[in-house]
């Protein structure tokens, strides 16, 4: 229950899905949490629930990860409220079910803005804020099986998730070279049952049952993942239990990429 005691964590895209589950888990483990997202109603509600369990545990801060100034304000707000920043979980992401032929300049740019540029902004400003703490800090980015293997139906998404792995390695090496006590890693989930998966099923013209049946078959472990599976991987990489781990990507994919 105290794996993140006295740590201050900022989680993007935390108003639903994997990010929400991570915010709740991190609070349970003793962290102070800035819940970031664009949905104020959901974000304020989650923060209030966490504060009812332990006073002054969580705040909601509206953050569109594609906006650099908004990032600066959110980190400054976190530092003002909690005094520092130790952990950044770059979780926010979007996907379009589109082949290279179907991808438009608009959807390409939207995917890059959120999944790649948004993560760059977070890493850059996160390192700047964490360097001031002098404490062990961690950044965890969210890649995907789709950054490791190609998927004809997710052209721009695959491109951005591969970029997340590259940025993770470069930033980890930078922190090492600068002797900053900041580790940078990524988690690469397989198919996880979240609102994103529900939207993907919709775009694919499938019911959720049909969608799950199709994608379970691709995961040797015999099921698709839960938000909790990914949140626990974030927790490991954010905590000092992974103090010798940096510059790597942890596959949380039920064996999808082992085949
Ligand atoms: P979700 O769609 O349920 O939640 C994503 C969150 O990101 C939402 O709260 C959304 O509002 C937020 N978001 C999107 N664009 C944003 C922006 N510009 N600024 C701020 N917030 C923004 O998705 P889910 O499934 O929880 O995904 C979380 C992460 O896990 C994403 O990076 C996704 O790419 C990754 N992932 C998910 C998989 C899945 O099967 N669900 C598989 C592999 C990776």
PDB file of C-alpha atoms and ligand atoms in Angstrom:
ATOM      1  CA  UNK A   1       0.000   0.000   0.000  1.00  0.00           C
ATOM      2  CA  UNK A   2       2.964   2.398   0.154  1.00  0.00           C
ATOM      3  CA  UNK A   3       4.972   1.705  -2.977  1.00  0.00           C
ATOM      4  CA  UNK A   4       4.707   5.382  -3.991  1.00  0.00           C
ATOM      5  CA  UNK A   5       4.747   6.976  -0.551  1.00  0.00           C
ATOM      6  CA  UNK A   6       5.415  10.766  -0.711  1.00  0.00           C
ATOM      7  CA  UNK A   7       5.740  10.658  -4.527  1.00  0.00           C
ATOM      8  CA  UNK A   8       3.922  13.170  -6.715  1.00  0.00           C
ATOM      9  CA  UNK A   9       2.562  11.710  -9.948  1.00  0.00           C
ATOM     10  CA  UNK A  10       1.039  13.333 -13.013  1.00  0.00           C
ATOM     11  CA  UNK A  11      -0.999  11.047 -15.279  1.00  0.00           C
ATOM     12  CA  UNK A  12      -2.277  12.151 -18.692  1.00  0.00           C
ATOM     13  CA  UNK A  13      -5.546  10.888 -20.145  1.00  0.00           C
ATOM     14  CA  UNK A  14      -6.595   9.896 -16.618  1.00  0.00           C
ATOM     15  CA  UNK A  15     -10.320  10.613 -16.848  1.00  0.00           C
ATOM     16  CA  UNK A  16     -11.136   7.133 -18.203  1.00  0.00           C
ATOM     17  CA  UNK A  17      -9.623   3.837 -19.325  1.00  0.00           C
ATOM     18  CA  UNK A  18      -6.122   2.812 -18.308  1.00  0.00           C
ATOM     19  CA  UNK A  19      -5.217   6.305 -17.046  1.00  0.00           C
ATOM     20  CA  UNK A  20      -8.145   6.400 -14.602  1.00  0.00           C
ATOM     21  CA  UNK A  21      -7.269   2.954 -13.262  1.00  0.00           C
ATOM     22  CA  UNK A  22      -3.648   4.060 -12.825  1.00  0.00           C
ATOM     23  CA  UNK A  23      -4.687   7.224 -10.963  1.00  0.00           C
ATOM     24  CA  UNK A  24      -6.745   5.164  -8.503  1.00  0.00           C
ATOM     25  CA  UNK A  25      -3.947   2.591  -8.049  1.00  0.00           C
ATOM     26  CA  UNK A  26      -1.252   5.241  -7.545  1.00  0.00           C
ATOM     27  CA  UNK A  27      -3.363   6.999  -4.900  1.00  0.00           C
ATOM     28  CA  UNK A  28      -3.863   3.670  -3.114  1.00  0.00           C
ATOM     29  CA  UNK A  29      -0.093   3.248  -3.114  1.00  0.00           C
ATOM     30  CA  UNK A  30       0.424   6.554  -1.320  1.00  0.00           C
ATOM     31  CA  UNK A  31       1.096   8.962  -4.199  1.00  0.00           C
ATOM     32  CA  UNK A  32      -0.310  12.445  -4.627  1.00  0.00           C
ATOM     33  CA  UNK A  33      -1.855  12.476  -8.077  1.00  0.00           C
ATOM     34  CA  UNK A  34      -2.562  15.143 -10.688  1.00  0.00           C
ATOM     35  CA  UNK A  35      -5.331  13.682 -12.819  1.00  0.00           C
ATOM     36  CA  UNK A  36      -5.029  15.213 -16.281  1.00  0.00           C
ATOM     37  CA  UNK A  37      -7.469  15.117 -19.139  1.00  0.00           C
ATOM     38  CA  UNK A  38      -9.944  17.097 -21.171  1.00  0.00           C
ATOM     39  CA  UNK A  39     -13.137  15.884 -19.465  1.00  0.00           C
ATOM     40  CA  UNK A  40     -13.470  18.116 -16.388  1.00  0.00           C
ATOM     41  CA  UNK A  41     -16.638  16.423 -15.120  1.00  0.00           C
ATOM     42  CA  UNK A  42     -15.061  12.977 -14.973  1.00  0.00           C
ATOM     43  CA  UNK A  43     -11.679  14.300 -13.753  1.00  0.00           C
ATOM     44  CA  UNK A  44     -13.180  16.318 -10.887  1.00  0.00           C
ATOM     45  CA  UNK A  45     -15.336  13.327  -9.882  1.00  0.00           C
ATOM     46  CA  UNK A  46     -12.361  10.937  -9.723  1.00  0.00           C
ATOM     47  CA  UNK A  47     -10.327  13.505  -7.746  1.00  0.00           C
ATOM     48  CA  UNK A  48     -13.197  14.006  -5.277  1.00  0.00           C
ATOM     49  CA  UNK A  49     -13.535  10.239  -4.761  1.00  0.00           C
ATOM     50  CA  UNK A  50      -9.799   9.894  -4.084  1.00  0.00           C
ATOM     51  CA  UNK A  51      -9.838  12.878  -1.708  1.00  0.00           C
ATOM     52  CA  UNK A  52     -12.745  11.315   0.194  1.00  0.00           C
ATOM     53  CA  UNK A  53     -10.543   8.272   0.811  1.00  0.00           C
ATOM     54  CA  UNK A  54      -7.451  10.300   1.797  1.00  0.00           C
ATOM     55  CA  UNK A  55      -7.514  14.074   2.177  1.00  0.00           C
ATOM     56  CA  UNK A  56      -5.579  16.197  -0.364  1.00  0.00           C
ATOM     57  CA  UNK A  57      -4.525  13.176  -2.435  1.00  0.00           C
ATOM     58  CA  UNK A  58      -5.613  14.285  -5.895  1.00  0.00           C
ATOM     59  CA  UNK A  59      -6.271  17.278  -8.072  1.00  0.00           C
ATOM     60  CA  UNK A  60      -7.754  17.496 -11.537  1.00  0.00           C
ATOM     61  CA  UNK A  61      -6.017  19.674 -14.095  1.00  0.00           C
ATOM     62  CA  UNK A  62      -7.385  20.188 -17.588  1.00  0.00           C
ATOM     63  CA  UNK A  63      -4.631  19.248 -20.043  1.00  0.00           C
ATOM     64  CA  UNK A  64      -4.697  18.832 -23.783  1.00  0.00           C
ATOM     65  CA  UNK A  65      -1.345  17.107 -24.341  1.00  0.00           C
ATOM     66  CA  UNK A  66      -0.964  18.686 -27.776  1.00  0.00           C
ATOM     67  CA  UNK A  67      -0.695  22.154 -26.202  1.00  0.00           C
ATOM     68  CA  UNK A  68       2.802  23.077 -24.939  1.00  0.00           C
ATOM     69  CA  UNK A  69       1.646  26.071 -22.845  1.00  0.00           C
ATOM     70  CA  UNK A  70      -1.046  23.912 -21.261  1.00  0.00           C
ATOM     71  CA  UNK A  71       1.654  21.389 -20.283  1.00  0.00           C
ATOM     72  CA  UNK A  72       3.693  24.151 -18.602  1.00  0.00           C
ATOM     73  CA  UNK A  73       0.645  25.356 -16.651  1.00  0.00           C
ATOM     74  CA  UNK A  74      -0.239  21.816 -15.566  1.00  0.00           C
ATOM     75  CA  UNK A  75       3.247  21.051 -14.275  1.00  0.00           C
ATOM     76  CA  UNK A  76       3.421  24.445 -12.516  1.00  0.00           C
ATOM     77  CA  UNK A  77       0.002  23.769 -10.932  1.00  0.00           C
ATOM     78  CA  UNK A  78       1.219  20.361  -9.715  1.00  0.00           C
ATOM     79  CA  UNK A  79       4.387  21.877  -8.229  1.00  0.00           C
ATOM     80  CA  UNK A  80       2.355  24.613  -6.513  1.00  0.00           C
ATOM     81  CA  UNK A  81      -0.153  22.170  -5.053  1.00  0.00           C
ATOM     82  CA  UNK A  82       2.146  19.250  -4.140  1.00  0.00           C
ATOM     83  CA  UNK A  83       5.588  20.929  -4.090  1.00  0.00           C
ATOM     84  CA  UNK A  84       7.307  18.797  -6.748  1.00  0.00           C
ATOM     85  CA  UNK A  85       6.929  16.264  -9.554  1.00  0.00           C
ATOM     86  CA  UNK A  86       8.411  12.747  -9.257  1.00  0.00           C
ATOM     87  CA  UNK A  87       6.426  10.620 -11.695  1.00  0.00           C
ATOM     88  CA  UNK A  88       4.987  11.309 -15.134  1.00  0.00           C
ATOM     89  CA  UNK A  89       2.793   8.753 -16.873  1.00  0.00           C
ATOM     90  CA  UNK A  90       2.371   9.721 -20.524  1.00  0.00           C
ATOM     91  CA  UNK A  91      -0.783   7.675 -21.019  1.00  0.00           C
ATOM     92  CA  UNK A  92      -3.034   9.801 -23.279  1.00  0.00           C
ATOM     93  CA  UNK A  93      -3.403   8.448 -26.783  1.00  0.00           C
ATOM     94  CA  UNK A  94      -5.725   8.194 -29.771  1.00  0.00           C
ATOM     95  CA  UNK A  95      -6.076   5.790 -32.661  1.00  0.00           C
ATOM     96  CA  UNK A  96      -7.788   5.727 -36.040  1.00  0.00           C
ATOM     97  CA  UNK A  97      -8.537   2.394 -37.689  1.00  0.00           C
ATOM     98  CA  UNK A  98      -7.058   3.355 -41.079  1.00  0.00           C
ATOM     99  CA  UNK A  99      -4.712   1.754 -43.595  1.00  0.00           C
ATOM    100  CA  UNK A 100      -2.034   3.837 -45.316  1.00  0.00           C
ATOM    101  CA  UNK A 101      -4.494   4.392 -48.180  1.00  0.00           C
ATOM    102  CA  UNK A 102      -7.282   5.527 -45.833  1.00  0.00           C
ATOM    103  CA  UNK A 103      -5.128   7.791 -43.673  1.00  0.00           C
ATOM    104  CA  UNK A 104      -5.666  11.464 -44.447  1.00  0.00           C
ATOM    105  CA  UNK A 105      -3.247  14.324 -43.746  1.00  0.00           C
ATOM    106  CA  UNK A 106      -5.717  15.399 -41.044  1.00  0.00           C
ATOM    107  CA  UNK A 107      -5.918  12.081 -39.138  1.00  0.00           C
ATOM    108  CA  UNK A 108      -2.160  11.555 -39.589  1.00  0.00           C
ATOM    109  CA  UNK A 109      -1.452  14.951 -38.014  1.00  0.00           C
ATOM    110  CA  UNK A 110      -3.977  14.438 -35.205  1.00  0.00           C
ATOM    111  CA  UNK A 111      -2.384  11.101 -34.291  1.00  0.00           C
ATOM    112  CA  UNK A 112       1.118  12.548 -34.348  1.00  0.00           C
ATOM    113  CA  UNK A 113       0.090  15.597 -32.329  1.00  0.00           C
ATOM    114  CA  UNK A 114      -1.332  13.498 -29.506  1.00  0.00           C
ATOM    115  CA  UNK A 115       0.713  10.296 -29.443  1.00  0.00           C
ATOM    116  CA  UNK A 116       4.119  11.664 -30.428  1.00  0.00           C
ATOM    117  CA  UNK A 117       4.335  15.435 -29.933  1.00  0.00           C
ATOM    118  CA  UNK A 118       2.293  15.228 -26.717  1.00  0.00           C
ATOM    119  CA  UNK A 119       4.717  12.642 -25.339  1.00  0.00           C
ATOM    120  CA  UNK A 120       7.709  14.759 -26.409  1.00  0.00           C
ATOM    121  CA  UNK A 121       6.291  17.786 -24.547  1.00  0.00           C
ATOM    122  CA  UNK A 122       5.715  15.663 -21.454  1.00  0.00           C
ATOM    123  CA  UNK A 123       9.181  14.143 -21.481  1.00  0.00           C
ATOM    124  CA  UNK A 124      10.901  17.497 -22.054  1.00  0.00           C
ATOM    125  CA  UNK A 125       9.011  19.467 -19.416  1.00  0.00           C
ATOM    126  CA  UNK A 126       8.840  16.475 -17.060  1.00  0.00           C
ATOM    127  CA  UNK A 127      12.636  16.137 -17.015  1.00  0.00           C
ATOM    128  CA  UNK A 128      12.975  19.886 -16.385  1.00  0.00           C
ATOM    129  CA  UNK A 129      10.631  19.703 -13.386  1.00  0.00           C
ATOM    130  CA  UNK A 130      12.047  16.450 -12.004  1.00  0.00           C
ATOM    131  CA  UNK A 131      15.642  17.702 -12.200  1.00  0.00           C
ATOM    132  CA  UNK A 132      14.729  20.277  -9.553  1.00  0.00           C
ATOM    133  CA  UNK A 133      13.695  17.643  -6.989  1.00  0.00           C
ATOM    134  CA  UNK A 134      17.067  15.900  -6.534  1.00  0.00           C
ATOM    135  CA  UNK A 135      14.975  12.774  -5.794  1.00  0.00           C
ATOM    136  CA  UNK A 136      14.628   9.548  -7.786  1.00  0.00           C
ATOM    137  CA  UNK A 137      12.043  10.197 -10.498  1.00  0.00           C
ATOM    138  CA  UNK A 138      10.440   8.195 -13.286  1.00  0.00           C
ATOM    139  CA  UNK A 139       8.758   8.818 -16.610  1.00  0.00           C
ATOM    140  CA  UNK A 140       6.656   6.045 -18.118  1.00  0.00           C
ATOM    141  CA  UNK A 141       5.452   6.367 -21.688  1.00  0.00           C
ATOM    142  CA  UNK A 142       2.754   4.316 -23.366  1.00  0.00           C
ATOM    143  CA  UNK A 143       3.802   2.448 -26.492  1.00  0.00           C
ATOM    144  CA  UNK A 144       1.874  -0.501 -27.945  1.00  0.00           C
ATOM    145  CA  UNK A 145       2.262  -3.877 -29.592  1.00  0.00           C
ATOM    146  CA  UNK A 146       1.582  -1.768 -32.679  1.00  0.00           C
ATOM    147  CA  UNK A 147       4.928  -0.048 -32.250  1.00  0.00           C
ATOM    148  CA  UNK A 148       6.670  -3.449 -32.432  1.00  0.00           C
ATOM    149  CA  UNK A 149       4.785  -5.198 -35.188  1.00  0.00           C
ATOM    150  CA  UNK A 150       3.061  -3.687 -38.188  1.00  0.00           C
ATOM    151  CA  UNK A 151      -0.706  -3.549 -38.437  1.00  0.00           C
ATOM    152  CA  UNK A 152      -2.150  -2.726 -41.869  1.00  0.00           C
ATOM    153  CA  UNK A 153      -5.218  -1.170 -40.216  1.00  0.00           C
ATOM    154  CA  UNK A 154      -3.428   1.291 -37.922  1.00  0.00           C
ATOM    155  CA  UNK A 155      -0.922   3.133 -40.073  1.00  0.00           C
ATOM    156  CA  UNK A 156      -0.456   6.410 -38.170  1.00  0.00           C
ATOM    157  CA  UNK A 157      -0.936   4.749 -34.783  1.00  0.00           C
ATOM    158  CA  UNK A 158       1.883   2.228 -35.423  1.00  0.00           C
ATOM    159  CA  UNK A 159       4.167   5.050 -36.570  1.00  0.00           C
ATOM    160  CA  UNK A 160       3.634   7.044 -33.400  1.00  0.00           C
ATOM    161  CA  UNK A 161       3.959   4.098 -31.021  1.00  0.00           C
ATOM    162  CA  UNK A 162       7.297   3.085 -32.581  1.00  0.00           C
ATOM    163  CA  UNK A 163       8.369   6.704 -32.089  1.00  0.00           C
ATOM    164  CA  UNK A 164       7.415   6.493 -28.408  1.00  0.00           C
ATOM    165  CA  UNK A 165       9.889   3.631 -27.958  1.00  0.00           C
ATOM    166  CA  UNK A 166      12.636   5.624 -29.695  1.00  0.00           C
ATOM    167  CA  UNK A 167      11.955   8.749 -27.605  1.00  0.00           C
ATOM    168  CA  UNK A 168      11.993   6.601 -24.451  1.00  0.00           C
ATOM    169  CA  UNK A 169      15.485   5.288 -25.207  1.00  0.00           C
ATOM    170  CA  UNK A 170      16.877   8.708 -26.182  1.00  0.00           C
ATOM    171  CA  UNK A 171      15.487  10.404 -23.070  1.00  0.00           C
ATOM    172  CA  UNK A 172      16.776   7.627 -20.780  1.00  0.00           C
ATOM    173  CA  UNK A 173      20.258   7.970 -22.275  1.00  0.00           C
ATOM    174  CA  UNK A 174      20.106  11.757 -21.894  1.00  0.00           C
ATOM    175  CA  UNK A 175      19.193  11.505 -18.207  1.00  0.00           C
ATOM    176  CA  UNK A 176      22.006   9.014 -17.640  1.00  0.00           C
ATOM    177  CA  UNK A 177      24.555  11.228 -19.419  1.00  0.00           C
ATOM    178  CA  UNK A 178      23.407  14.280 -17.412  1.00  0.00           C
ATOM    179  CA  UNK A 179      23.567  12.253 -14.154  1.00  0.00           C
ATOM    180  CA  UNK A 180      19.932  13.037 -13.478  1.00  0.00           C
ATOM    181  CA  UNK A 181      18.197  10.507 -11.185  1.00  0.00           C
ATOM    182  CA  UNK A 182      15.368  10.144 -13.687  1.00  0.00           C
ATOM    183  CA  UNK A 183      14.514   6.808 -15.316  1.00  0.00           C
ATOM    184  CA  UNK A 184      12.539   6.734 -18.555  1.00  0.00           C
ATOM    185  CA  UNK A 185      10.714   3.590 -19.671  1.00  0.00           C
ATOM    186  CA  UNK A 186       7.673   2.557 -21.674  1.00  0.00           C
ATOM    187  CA  UNK A 187       4.872   0.026 -21.384  1.00  0.00           C
ATOM    188  CA  UNK A 188       3.567  -1.634 -24.552  1.00  0.00           C
ATOM    189  CA  UNK A 189       0.092  -3.053 -24.029  1.00  0.00           C
ATOM    190  CA  UNK A 190      -1.630  -5.667 -26.148  1.00  0.00           C
ATOM    191  CA  UNK A 191      -5.394  -5.338 -26.672  1.00  0.00           C
ATOM    192  CA  UNK A 192      -6.901  -3.900 -23.493  1.00  0.00           C
ATOM    193  CA  UNK A 193     -10.632  -3.624 -22.848  1.00  0.00           C
ATOM    194  CA  UNK A 194     -11.131   0.150 -22.433  1.00  0.00           C
ATOM    195  CA  UNK A 195     -13.264   2.863 -24.050  1.00  0.00           C
ATOM    196  CA  UNK A 196     -10.584   2.991 -26.786  1.00  0.00           C
ATOM    197  CA  UNK A 197     -11.238  -0.690 -27.576  1.00  0.00           C
ATOM    198  CA  UNK A 198     -14.993  -0.031 -27.583  1.00  0.00           C
ATOM    199  CA  UNK A 199     -14.478   2.793 -30.074  1.00  0.00           C
ATOM    200  CA  UNK A 200     -12.231   0.530 -32.179  1.00  0.00           C
ATOM    201  CA  UNK A 201     -14.945  -2.170 -32.214  1.00  0.00           C
ATOM    202  CA  UNK A 202     -17.418   0.484 -33.372  1.00  0.00           C
ATOM    203  CA  UNK A 203     -15.076   1.661 -36.155  1.00  0.00           C
ATOM    204  CA  UNK A 204     -14.629  -2.018 -37.143  1.00  0.00           C
ATOM    205  CA  UNK A 205     -18.399  -2.568 -37.310  1.00  0.00           C
ATOM    206  CA  UNK A 206     -18.302  -5.225 -34.570  1.00  0.00           C
ATOM    207  CA  UNK A 207     -20.133  -5.759 -31.302  1.00  0.00           C
ATOM    208  CA  UNK A 208     -17.838  -5.839 -28.287  1.00  0.00           C
ATOM    209  CA  UNK A 209     -18.387  -9.611 -28.013  1.00  0.00           C
ATOM    210  CA  UNK A 210     -17.328 -10.165 -31.637  1.00  0.00           C
ATOM    211  CA  UNK A 211     -14.357  -7.860 -31.146  1.00  0.00           C
ATOM    212  CA  UNK A 212     -13.174  -9.672 -28.002  1.00  0.00           C
ATOM    213  CA  UNK A 213     -13.587 -13.100 -29.612  1.00  0.00           C
ATOM    214  CA  UNK A 214     -11.460 -12.040 -32.592  1.00  0.00           C
ATOM    215  CA  UNK A 215      -8.685 -10.476 -30.563  1.00  0.00           C
ATOM    216  CA  UNK A 216      -8.499 -13.009 -27.718  1.00  0.00           C
ATOM    217  CA  UNK A 217      -7.298 -15.466 -30.351  1.00  0.00           C
ATOM    218  CA  UNK A 218      -4.237 -13.282 -30.994  1.00  0.00           C
ATOM    219  CA  UNK A 219      -3.076 -13.359 -27.350  1.00  0.00           C
ATOM    220  CA  UNK A 220      -1.408 -16.698 -26.434  1.00  0.00           C
ATOM    221  CA  UNK A 221      -2.346 -16.184 -22.785  1.00  0.00           C
ATOM    222  CA  UNK A 222      -6.000 -16.717 -23.762  1.00  0.00           C
ATOM    223  CA  UNK A 223      -7.587 -13.375 -22.930  1.00  0.00           C
ATOM    224  CA  UNK A 224      -7.300  -9.712 -23.752  1.00  0.00           C
ATOM    225  CA  UNK A 225      -5.945  -7.352 -21.110  1.00  0.00           C
ATOM    226  CA  UNK A 226      -7.581  -5.212 -18.445  1.00  0.00           C
ATOM    227  CA  UNK A 227      -6.737  -1.612 -17.496  1.00  0.00           C
ATOM    228  CA  UNK A 228      -5.419  -3.040 -14.228  1.00  0.00           C
ATOM    229  CA  UNK A 229      -2.826  -5.166 -16.089  1.00  0.00           C
ATOM    230  CA  UNK A 230      -1.337  -1.991 -17.589  1.00  0.00           C
ATOM    231  CA  UNK A 231      -1.717   0.177 -14.474  1.00  0.00           C
ATOM    232  CA  UNK A 232       0.307  -2.399 -12.494  1.00  0.00           C
ATOM    233  CA  UNK A 233       3.085  -2.225 -15.087  1.00  0.00           C
ATOM    234  CA  UNK A 234       3.063   1.577 -14.811  1.00  0.00           C
ATOM    235  CA  UNK A 235       3.290   1.163 -11.040  1.00  0.00           C
ATOM    236  CA  UNK A 236       6.320  -1.137 -11.256  1.00  0.00           C
ATOM    237  CA  UNK A 237       8.184   1.221 -13.585  1.00  0.00           C
ATOM    238  CA  UNK A 238       7.212   4.294 -11.543  1.00  0.00           C
ATOM    239  CA  UNK A 239       8.290   2.786  -8.218  1.00  0.00           C
ATOM    240  CA  UNK A 240      11.785   2.231  -6.845  1.00  0.00           C
ATOM    241  CA  UNK A 241      11.307  -1.529  -7.356  1.00  0.00           C
ATOM    242  CA  UNK A 242      12.518  -0.893 -10.913  1.00  0.00           C
ATOM    243  CA  UNK A 243      15.459   1.297  -9.865  1.00  0.00           C
ATOM    244  CA  UNK A 244      17.874  -0.506 -12.265  1.00  0.00           C
ATOM    245  CA  UNK A 245      15.482  -0.340 -15.223  1.00  0.00           C
ATOM    246  CA  UNK A 246      15.734   2.483 -17.743  1.00  0.00           C
ATOM    247  CA  UNK A 247      15.445   2.942 -21.510  1.00  0.00           C
ATOM    248  CA  UNK A 248      13.341  -0.167 -21.969  1.00  0.00           C
ATOM    249  CA  UNK A 249       9.829  -1.149 -23.005  1.00  0.00           C
ATOM    250  CA  UNK A 250       7.867  -3.624 -20.916  1.00  0.00           C
ATOM    251  CA  UNK A 251       5.517  -5.680 -23.098  1.00  0.00           C
ATOM    252  CA  UNK A 252       2.171  -6.190 -21.334  1.00  0.00           C
ATOM    253  CA  UNK A 253       0.611  -8.133 -24.158  1.00  0.00           C
ATOM    254  CA  UNK A 254      -0.256 -11.686 -23.078  1.00  0.00           C
ATOM    255  CA  UNK A 255       2.467 -13.025 -25.381  1.00  0.00           C
ATOM    256  CA  UNK A 256       1.174 -11.255 -28.522  1.00  0.00           C
ATOM    257  CA  UNK A 257       4.657 -10.250 -29.684  1.00  0.00           C
ATOM    258  CA  UNK A 258       6.331 -13.482 -28.519  1.00  0.00           C
ATOM    259  CA  UNK A 259       4.931 -15.334 -31.528  1.00  0.00           C
TER     260      UNK A 259
HETATM  261  P1  LIG B   1      -8.982   5.599 -23.805  1.00  0.00           P
HETATM  262  O1  LIG B   1      -9.459   6.153 -25.099  1.00  0.00           O
HETATM  263  O2  LIG B   1      -9.927   4.796 -22.985  1.00  0.00           O
HETATM  264  O3  LIG B   1      -8.323   6.720 -22.926  1.00  0.00           O
HETATM  265  C1  LIG B   1      -7.364   7.581 -23.502  1.00  0.00           C
HETATM  266  C2  LIG B   1      -7.364   8.862 -22.732  1.00  0.00           C
HETATM  267  O4  LIG B   1      -6.512   9.799 -23.403  1.00  0.00           O
HETATM  268  C3  LIG B   1      -8.765   9.498 -22.679  1.00  0.00           C
HETATM  269  O5  LIG B   1      -8.994   9.995 -21.391  1.00  0.00           O
HETATM  270  C4  LIG B   1      -8.667  10.609 -23.703  1.00  0.00           C
HETATM  271  O6  LIG B   1      -9.538  11.683 -23.468  1.00  0.00           O
HETATM  272  C5  LIG B   1      -7.201  11.017 -23.499  1.00  0.00           C
HETATM  273  N1  LIG B   1      -6.717  11.854 -24.575  1.00  0.00           N
HETATM  274  C6  LIG B   1      -6.767  11.637 -25.908  1.00  0.00           C
HETATM  275  N2  LIG B   1      -6.273  12.701 -26.553  1.00  0.00           N
HETATM  276  C7  LIG B   1      -5.880  13.602 -25.617  1.00  0.00           C
HETATM  277  C8  LIG B   1      -5.301  14.890 -25.645  1.00  0.00           C
HETATM  278  N3  LIG B   1      -5.007  15.509 -26.784  1.00  0.00           N
HETATM  279  N4  LIG B   1      -5.022  15.500 -24.471  1.00  0.00           N
HETATM  280  C9  LIG B   1      -5.308  14.911 -23.304  1.00  0.00           C
HETATM  281  N5  LIG B   1      -5.891  13.700 -23.186  1.00  0.00           N
HETATM  282  C10 LIG B   1      -6.168  13.057 -24.345  1.00  0.00           C
HETATM  283  O7  LIG B   1      -7.699   4.729 -24.157  1.00  0.00           O
HETATM  284  P2  LIG B   1      -6.918   3.622 -23.313  1.00  0.00           P
HETATM  285  O8  LIG B   1      -7.218   2.334 -23.957  1.00  0.00           O
HETATM  286  O9  LIG B   1      -7.112   3.794 -21.868  1.00  0.00           O
HETATM  287  O10 LIG B   1      -5.437   4.014 -23.762  1.00  0.00           O
HETATM  288  C11 LIG B   1      -4.442   4.564 -22.909  1.00  0.00           C
HETATM  289  C12 LIG B   1      -3.114   4.424 -23.619  1.00  0.00           C
HETATM  290  O11 LIG B   1      -2.839   3.040 -23.860  1.00  0.00           O
HETATM  291  C13 LIG B   1      -3.073   5.113 -24.983  1.00  0.00           C
HETATM  292  O12 LIG B   1      -1.823   5.741 -25.158  1.00  0.00           O
HETATM  293  C14 LIG B   1      -3.233   3.963 -25.956  1.00  0.00           C
HETATM  294  O13 LIG B   1      -2.666   4.250 -27.205  1.00  0.00           O
HETATM  295  C15 LIG B   1      -2.491   2.860 -25.214  1.00  0.00           C
HETATM  296  N6  LIG B   1      -2.846   1.525 -25.656  1.00  0.00           N
HETATM  297  C16 LIG B   1      -4.133   1.072 -25.519  1.00  0.00           C
HETATM  298  C17 LIG B   1      -4.445  -0.187 -25.978  1.00  0.00           C
HETATM  299  C18 LIG B   1      -5.835  -0.749 -25.890  1.00  0.00           C
HETATM  300  O14 LIG B   1      -6.065  -1.849 -26.451  1.00  0.00           O
HETATM  301  N7  LIG B   1      -6.775  -0.120 -25.216  1.00  0.00           N
HETATM  302  C19 LIG B   1      -3.429  -1.056 -26.613  1.00  0.00           C
HETATM  303  C20 LIG B   1      -2.116  -0.484 -26.663  1.00  0.00           C
HETATM  304  C21 LIG B   1      -1.851   0.772 -26.201  1.00  0.00           C
END
